[in-house]
Short mmCIF file of N, CA, C and O in Angstrom, two decimals:
data_model
loop_
_atom_site.label_atom_id
_atom_site.label_comp_id
_atom_site.label_asym_id
_atom_site.label_seq_id
_atom_site.Cartn_x
_atom_site.Cartn_y
_atom_site.Cartn_z
N MET A 1 -30.53 77.02 209.28
CA MET A 1 -30.91 78.60 209.10
C MET A 1 -31.12 79.13 207.80
O MET A 1 -30.19 79.10 207.17
N ASN A 2 -32.30 79.30 207.46
CA ASN A 2 -32.37 79.74 205.92
C ASN A 2 -33.17 80.96 205.79
O ASN A 2 -32.95 81.43 204.69
N LYS A 3 -33.87 81.11 206.76
CA LYS A 3 -35.05 82.72 206.49
C LYS A 3 -34.62 83.50 207.62
O LYS A 3 -34.56 83.05 208.72
N ILE A 4 -34.23 84.50 206.95
CA ILE A 4 -33.68 85.94 208.00
C ILE A 4 -34.59 87.29 207.56
O ILE A 4 -35.06 87.20 206.65
N LEU A 5 -34.98 87.51 208.89
CA LEU A 5 -35.99 88.91 208.41
C LEU A 5 -34.96 89.94 208.84
O LEU A 5 -34.22 89.89 210.25
N LEU A 6 -34.38 90.81 207.86
CA LEU A 6 -33.71 92.14 208.17
C LEU A 6 -34.43 93.04 208.47
O LEU A 6 -35.53 93.44 207.31
N VAL A 7 -34.11 93.92 209.09
CA VAL A 7 -35.21 95.08 209.65
C VAL A 7 -34.00 96.44 210.15
O VAL A 7 -33.45 96.29 210.83
N ASP A 8 -34.10 96.97 209.03
CA ASP A 8 -33.39 98.47 208.82
C ASP A 8 -33.94 99.51 208.02
O ASP A 8 -34.90 98.88 207.00
N ASP A 9 -34.17 100.62 208.69
CA ASP A 9 -34.57 101.94 207.85
C ASP A 9 -33.98 102.26 206.68
O ASP A 9 -34.49 103.11 205.97
N ASP A 10 -32.51 101.86 206.45
CA ASP A 10 -31.59 102.36 205.52
C ASP A 10 -31.92 101.49 204.28
O ASP A 10 -31.46 100.10 204.07
N ARG A 11 -32.65 101.87 203.33
CA ARG A 11 -33.02 100.93 202.28
C ARG A 11 -31.83 100.19 201.38
O ARG A 11 -31.77 99.59 200.84
N GLU A 12 -30.85 101.22 201.16
CA GLU A 12 -29.66 101.29 200.53
C GLU A 12 -28.71 99.86 201.12
O GLU A 12 -28.49 98.84 200.59
N LEU A 13 -28.51 100.13 202.35
CA LEU A 13 -28.07 99.10 203.20
C LEU A 13 -28.65 97.78 202.96
O LEU A 13 -28.02 96.47 202.88
N THR A 14 -30.02 97.80 203.47
CA THR A 14 -30.95 96.39 203.45
C THR A 14 -31.02 95.78 202.04
O THR A 14 -30.84 94.69 201.86
N SER A 15 -30.89 96.80 200.92
CA SER A 15 -30.83 96.11 199.39
C SER A 15 -29.68 95.39 199.20
O SER A 15 -29.53 94.27 198.49
N LEU A 16 -28.32 96.03 199.83
CA LEU A 16 -26.82 95.41 199.64
C LEU A 16 -26.91 94.27 200.56
O LEU A 16 -26.50 93.24 200.14
N LEU A 17 -27.27 94.17 201.55
CA LEU A 17 -27.12 92.88 202.67
C LEU A 17 -28.11 91.88 202.23
O LEU A 17 -27.74 90.49 202.41
N LYS A 18 -29.33 91.87 201.79
CA LYS A 18 -30.15 91.31 201.45
C LYS A 18 -29.80 90.37 200.07
O LYS A 18 -29.55 89.10 200.10
N GLU A 19 -28.75 91.01 199.14
CA GLU A 19 -28.43 90.56 198.10
C GLU A 19 -27.04 89.43 198.17
O GLU A 19 -27.09 88.72 197.92
N LEU A 20 -26.40 90.16 199.31
CA LEU A 20 -25.00 89.45 199.69
C LEU A 20 -25.58 87.87 200.42
O LEU A 20 -25.17 86.91 200.26
N LEU A 21 -26.70 88.30 201.26
CA LEU A 21 -27.09 86.95 201.99
C LEU A 21 -27.61 85.91 201.30
O LEU A 21 -27.58 84.87 201.21
N GLU A 22 -28.59 86.49 200.13
CA GLU A 22 -28.91 85.67 199.11
C GLU A 22 -28.04 85.08 198.44
O GLU A 22 -28.40 83.71 197.78
N MET A 23 -27.12 85.66 198.09
CA MET A 23 -25.94 85.02 197.33
C MET A 23 -25.32 83.61 198.17
O MET A 23 -24.66 82.78 197.36
N GLU A 24 -25.29 83.98 199.38
CA GLU A 24 -25.09 82.95 200.38
C GLU A 24 -25.77 81.75 200.59
O GLU A 24 -25.62 80.76 201.51
N GLY A 25 -27.00 81.69 200.03
CA GLY A 25 -28.29 80.79 200.07
C GLY A 25 -29.39 81.25 201.05
O GLY A 25 -30.20 80.19 201.24
N PHE A 26 -29.46 82.14 201.63
CA PHE A 26 -30.49 82.72 202.52
C PHE A 26 -31.57 83.11 201.95
O PHE A 26 -31.32 83.54 201.07
N ASN A 27 -32.79 82.91 202.37
CA ASN A 27 -33.96 83.48 201.92
C ASN A 27 -33.99 84.78 202.99
O ASN A 27 -34.14 84.50 204.23
N VAL A 28 -34.22 86.02 202.36
CA VAL A 28 -34.13 87.35 203.19
C VAL A 28 -35.65 88.19 202.98
O VAL A 28 -35.70 88.28 201.97
N ILE A 29 -35.91 88.23 204.06
CA ILE A 29 -37.11 89.16 204.06
C ILE A 29 -36.86 90.40 204.66
O ILE A 29 -36.05 90.60 205.84
N VAL A 30 -37.18 91.55 204.20
CA VAL A 30 -36.78 92.88 204.76
C VAL A 30 -37.76 93.71 205.28
O VAL A 30 -39.28 93.42 204.43
N ALA A 31 -37.93 94.23 206.42
CA ALA A 31 -38.73 95.12 206.72
C ALA A 31 -37.87 96.44 207.15
O ALA A 31 -36.73 96.44 207.37
N HIS A 32 -38.88 97.91 207.20
CA HIS A 32 -38.00 98.96 207.44
C HIS A 32 -38.45 99.76 208.48
O HIS A 32 -38.19 100.57 208.73
N ASP A 33 -39.21 98.99 209.11
CA ASP A 33 -39.56 99.71 210.56
C ASP A 33 -40.05 98.30 211.45
O ASP A 33 -40.21 97.36 210.78
N GLY A 34 -40.08 98.70 212.65
CA GLY A 34 -40.47 97.72 213.58
C GLY A 34 -41.84 97.04 213.52
O GLY A 34 -42.22 96.20 213.69
N GLU A 35 -42.67 98.35 213.05
CA GLU A 35 -44.19 97.90 212.94
C GLU A 35 -44.42 96.49 211.75
O GLU A 35 -44.85 95.70 211.76
N GLN A 36 -43.34 96.77 210.35
CA GLN A 36 -43.52 96.15 209.59
C GLN A 36 -43.02 94.66 210.02
O GLN A 36 -43.28 93.71 209.51
N ALA A 37 -41.93 94.91 210.61
CA ALA A 37 -41.02 93.56 211.28
C ALA A 37 -42.10 92.75 212.15
O ALA A 37 -42.14 91.50 211.73
N LEU A 38 -42.93 93.59 212.65
CA LEU A 38 -44.06 92.39 213.68
C LEU A 38 -44.94 91.83 212.57
O LEU A 38 -45.69 90.54 212.84
N ASP A 39 -45.30 92.54 211.56
CA ASP A 39 -46.27 91.98 210.59
C ASP A 39 -45.50 90.59 210.09
O ASP A 39 -46.47 89.50 209.63
N LEU A 40 -44.58 91.14 209.60
CA LEU A 40 -43.57 89.50 209.08
C LEU A 40 -43.00 88.58 209.82
O LEU A 40 -42.81 87.64 209.35
N LEU A 41 -43.04 88.89 211.13
CA LEU A 41 -42.22 87.99 211.87
C LEU A 41 -43.52 86.74 212.28
O LEU A 41 -44.48 86.68 212.77
N ASP A 42 -43.00 85.28 211.83
CA ASP A 42 -43.61 84.60 211.99
C ASP A 42 -42.43 83.05 212.30
O ASP A 42 -41.53 83.26 212.34
N ASP A 43 -43.09 81.87 212.67
CA ASP A 43 -42.48 80.82 212.86
C ASP A 43 -41.69 80.41 211.89
O ASP A 43 -40.62 79.41 212.24
N SER A 44 -41.73 80.62 210.70
CA SER A 44 -40.75 80.15 209.83
C SER A 44 -39.39 81.17 209.71
O SER A 44 -38.44 80.77 208.93
N ILE A 45 -39.29 82.28 210.43
CA ILE A 45 -38.10 82.90 210.43
C ILE A 45 -36.98 82.32 211.27
O ILE A 45 -37.46 81.97 212.68
N ASP A 46 -35.78 82.15 210.87
CA ASP A 46 -34.76 81.61 211.71
C ASP A 46 -33.86 82.55 212.39
O ASP A 46 -33.05 82.10 213.12
N LEU A 47 -33.53 83.49 211.78
CA LEU A 47 -32.80 84.50 212.38
C LEU A 47 -33.35 85.83 212.09
O LEU A 47 -33.69 86.21 211.17
N LEU A 48 -33.30 87.02 213.16
CA LEU A 48 -33.83 88.36 213.18
C LEU A 48 -32.39 89.16 213.28
O LEU A 48 -31.45 89.11 214.04
N LEU A 49 -32.15 90.02 211.94
CA LEU A 49 -31.02 90.87 212.05
C LEU A 49 -31.73 92.31 212.22
O LEU A 49 -32.64 92.56 211.29
N LEU A 50 -31.35 93.05 213.11
CA LEU A 50 -32.19 94.08 213.63
C LEU A 50 -31.39 95.46 213.97
O LEU A 50 -30.62 95.46 214.75
N ASP A 51 -31.80 96.62 213.43
CA ASP A 51 -31.33 97.79 213.64
C ASP A 51 -31.83 98.29 214.93
O ASP A 51 -32.80 97.80 215.28
N VAL A 52 -30.99 99.28 215.38
CA VAL A 52 -31.95 99.83 216.92
C VAL A 52 -32.46 101.22 216.25
O VAL A 52 -33.74 101.45 216.68
N MET A 53 -32.23 102.14 215.61
CA MET A 53 -32.66 103.30 215.23
C MET A 53 -33.59 103.52 214.21
O MET A 53 -33.09 103.42 213.20
N MET A 54 -34.94 103.19 214.53
CA MET A 54 -35.71 102.95 213.34
C MET A 54 -37.06 103.74 213.58
O MET A 54 -37.27 104.00 214.78
N PRO A 55 -37.62 104.13 212.46
CA PRO A 55 -39.11 104.67 212.95
C PRO A 55 -40.08 103.77 213.52
O PRO A 55 -40.08 102.70 213.19
N LYS A 56 -41.38 104.47 214.03
CA LYS A 56 -42.50 103.64 214.72
C LYS A 56 -42.14 102.85 215.71
O LYS A 56 -42.26 103.03 216.62
N ILE A 57 -41.34 101.77 215.75
CA ILE A 57 -40.81 100.97 216.89
C ILE A 57 -39.20 100.63 216.86
O ILE A 57 -39.17 100.23 215.75
N ASP A 58 -38.77 101.29 217.58
CA ASP A 58 -36.81 100.94 217.48
C ASP A 58 -36.72 99.43 218.00
O ASP A 58 -37.57 98.87 218.26
N GLY A 59 -35.38 99.39 217.69
CA GLY A 59 -34.74 97.92 217.61
C GLY A 59 -34.94 97.27 219.04
O GLY A 59 -35.40 96.21 219.30
N PHE A 60 -34.84 98.39 219.99
CA PHE A 60 -34.69 97.64 221.38
C PHE A 60 -36.29 97.22 222.10
O PHE A 60 -36.55 96.23 222.31
N SER A 61 -37.14 98.35 221.50
CA SER A 61 -38.40 98.15 221.86
C SER A 61 -38.95 96.99 221.13
O SER A 61 -40.06 96.21 221.53
N LEU A 62 -38.75 96.60 220.00
CA LEU A 62 -38.84 95.47 219.10
C LEU A 62 -38.47 94.12 219.70
O LEU A 62 -39.46 93.27 220.02
N LEU A 63 -37.57 94.10 220.06
CA LEU A 63 -36.85 93.00 220.80
C LEU A 63 -37.80 93.02 221.98
O LEU A 63 -37.88 91.48 222.65
N LYS A 64 -37.82 93.86 222.87
CA LYS A 64 -38.56 93.56 224.16
C LYS A 64 -39.75 93.09 224.07
O LYS A 64 -40.21 91.84 224.66
N LYS A 65 -40.46 93.49 223.00
CA LYS A 65 -41.83 93.03 222.59
C LYS A 65 -41.57 91.29 222.07
O LYS A 65 -42.61 90.61 222.72
N ILE A 66 -40.84 91.16 221.13
CA ILE A 66 -40.79 89.87 220.72
C ILE A 66 -40.39 88.65 222.24
O ILE A 66 -40.89 87.72 222.37
N ARG A 67 -39.35 89.17 222.91
CA ARG A 67 -39.15 88.28 224.25
C ARG A 67 -40.17 88.40 225.39
O ARG A 67 -40.52 87.30 225.53
N ASN A 68 -40.99 89.09 225.23
CA ASN A 68 -42.02 89.13 226.16
C ASN A 68 -43.05 88.27 225.54
O ASN A 68 -43.83 87.90 226.93
N GLU A 69 -43.49 88.01 224.45
CA GLU A 69 -44.18 87.24 224.05
C GLU A 69 -43.70 85.65 223.90
O GLU A 69 -44.13 84.67 223.65
N GLY A 70 -42.31 85.46 224.58
CA GLY A 70 -41.87 84.05 224.79
C GLY A 70 -41.31 83.74 223.43
O GLY A 70 -40.61 82.67 223.53
N ASN A 71 -40.85 84.60 222.58
CA ASN A 71 -40.26 84.25 221.56
C ASN A 71 -38.54 83.94 221.54
O ASN A 71 -38.06 85.16 221.81
N ASN A 72 -37.90 82.92 221.24
CA ASN A 72 -36.73 82.73 221.35
C ASN A 72 -35.89 82.62 220.27
O ASN A 72 -34.73 82.38 220.02
N LEU A 73 -36.56 83.48 219.51
CA LEU A 73 -35.72 83.52 217.95
C LEU A 73 -34.16 84.17 218.10
O LEU A 73 -34.32 85.25 218.87
N PRO A 74 -33.09 83.73 217.68
CA PRO A 74 -31.88 84.10 217.81
C PRO A 74 -31.91 85.72 217.17
O PRO A 74 -32.49 85.91 215.83
N VAL A 75 -31.38 86.90 217.51
CA VAL A 75 -31.27 88.08 217.01
C VAL A 75 -29.89 88.67 217.35
O VAL A 75 -29.43 88.42 218.34
N LEU A 76 -29.55 89.20 216.06
CA LEU A 76 -28.33 90.08 216.28
C LEU A 76 -28.77 91.28 215.78
O LEU A 76 -29.48 91.64 214.92
N PHE A 77 -27.95 92.25 216.57
CA PHE A 77 -28.30 93.73 215.88
C PHE A 77 -27.11 94.19 215.18
O PHE A 77 -25.94 93.95 215.28
N LEU A 78 -27.50 94.86 214.08
CA LEU A 78 -26.91 95.54 213.20
C LEU A 78 -27.00 96.82 213.21
O LEU A 78 -28.08 97.79 213.04
N THR A 79 -26.07 97.76 214.05
CA THR A 79 -26.47 99.07 214.08
C THR A 79 -25.10 100.21 214.18
O THR A 79 -23.87 99.44 214.49
N ALA A 80 -25.07 101.39 214.06
CA ALA A 80 -24.13 102.28 214.12
C ALA A 80 -23.74 102.56 215.42
O ALA A 80 -22.93 102.93 215.82
N ARG A 81 -24.58 102.35 216.43
CA ARG A 81 -24.56 102.71 217.77
C ARG A 81 -23.68 101.58 218.61
O ARG A 81 -23.81 100.52 218.65
N ASP A 82 -22.81 102.17 218.78
CA ASP A 82 -21.57 101.41 219.37
C ASP A 82 -20.91 101.31 220.94
O ASP A 82 -19.88 101.11 221.26
N SER A 83 -21.93 102.23 221.92
CA SER A 83 -21.44 102.59 223.16
C SER A 83 -21.61 101.13 223.99
O SER A 83 -22.10 100.30 223.59
N ILE A 84 -20.57 101.09 224.95
CA ILE A 84 -21.06 99.94 225.78
C ILE A 84 -22.21 99.87 226.32
O ILE A 84 -22.89 98.63 226.57
N GLU A 85 -23.12 100.86 226.76
CA GLU A 85 -24.22 101.11 227.23
C GLU A 85 -25.38 100.45 226.26
O GLU A 85 -26.11 99.77 226.55
N ASP A 86 -25.21 100.67 224.97
CA ASP A 86 -26.18 100.02 223.81
C ASP A 86 -25.82 98.56 224.21
O ASP A 86 -26.71 97.94 224.05
N ARG A 87 -24.65 98.17 224.01
CA ARG A 87 -24.24 96.64 223.90
C ARG A 87 -24.98 95.97 224.96
O ARG A 87 -25.54 94.96 224.63
N VAL A 88 -24.72 96.74 226.22
CA VAL A 88 -25.29 96.02 227.49
C VAL A 88 -26.73 95.93 227.42
O VAL A 88 -27.23 94.78 227.68
N GLU A 89 -27.19 97.07 226.70
CA GLU A 89 -28.93 96.99 226.91
C GLU A 89 -29.44 96.06 225.93
O GLU A 89 -30.48 95.18 226.23
N GLY A 90 -28.91 95.98 224.82
CA GLY A 90 -29.18 94.82 223.72
C GLY A 90 -29.21 93.33 224.23
O GLY A 90 -30.14 92.81 224.01
N LEU A 91 -28.04 93.06 224.73
CA LEU A 91 -27.83 91.72 225.39
C LEU A 91 -28.72 91.38 226.58
O LEU A 91 -29.43 90.31 226.70
N ASP A 92 -29.00 92.89 227.41
CA ASP A 92 -29.89 92.71 228.80
C ASP A 92 -31.35 92.16 228.28
O ASP A 92 -32.17 91.67 228.92
N ILE A 93 -31.64 92.65 227.03
CA ILE A 93 -33.22 92.45 226.74
C ILE A 93 -33.27 91.46 225.70
O ILE A 93 -34.44 90.97 225.48
N GLY A 94 -32.23 90.67 225.31
CA GLY A 94 -32.38 89.56 224.96
C GLY A 94 -31.62 89.18 223.45
O GLY A 94 -31.92 88.01 223.00
N ALA A 95 -30.56 89.91 222.79
CA ALA A 95 -29.91 89.73 221.81
C ALA A 95 -29.31 88.56 222.18
O ALA A 95 -28.55 88.72 223.20
N ASP A 96 -28.58 88.29 220.82
CA ASP A 96 -27.77 87.09 220.81
C ASP A 96 -26.12 87.66 220.58
O ASP A 96 -24.97 87.29 221.27
N ASP A 97 -26.53 88.99 220.25
CA ASP A 97 -25.14 89.50 219.76
C ASP A 97 -25.46 90.78 219.09
O ASP A 97 -26.46 91.31 218.86
#
């Protein structure tokens, strides 16, 4: 697993996470909304790190679209939303964690 697509509208957070992940040897591509993520998503991506609350296309909608297209890319949600309902929804639509 070398290439990560990090999708979050918080530019400060994505900058920090990108730097940390790159220090660990990962190639990180950043998108700041769901539409941009769709444009960047291709077969070279090994992992999707995804926020829930984003402009244009939220994380849940983005994951539904990805899964409906038959893409089984591993997806981890990184979000401040921590309710049981949000966790269940994320897992139900195909998140890995």
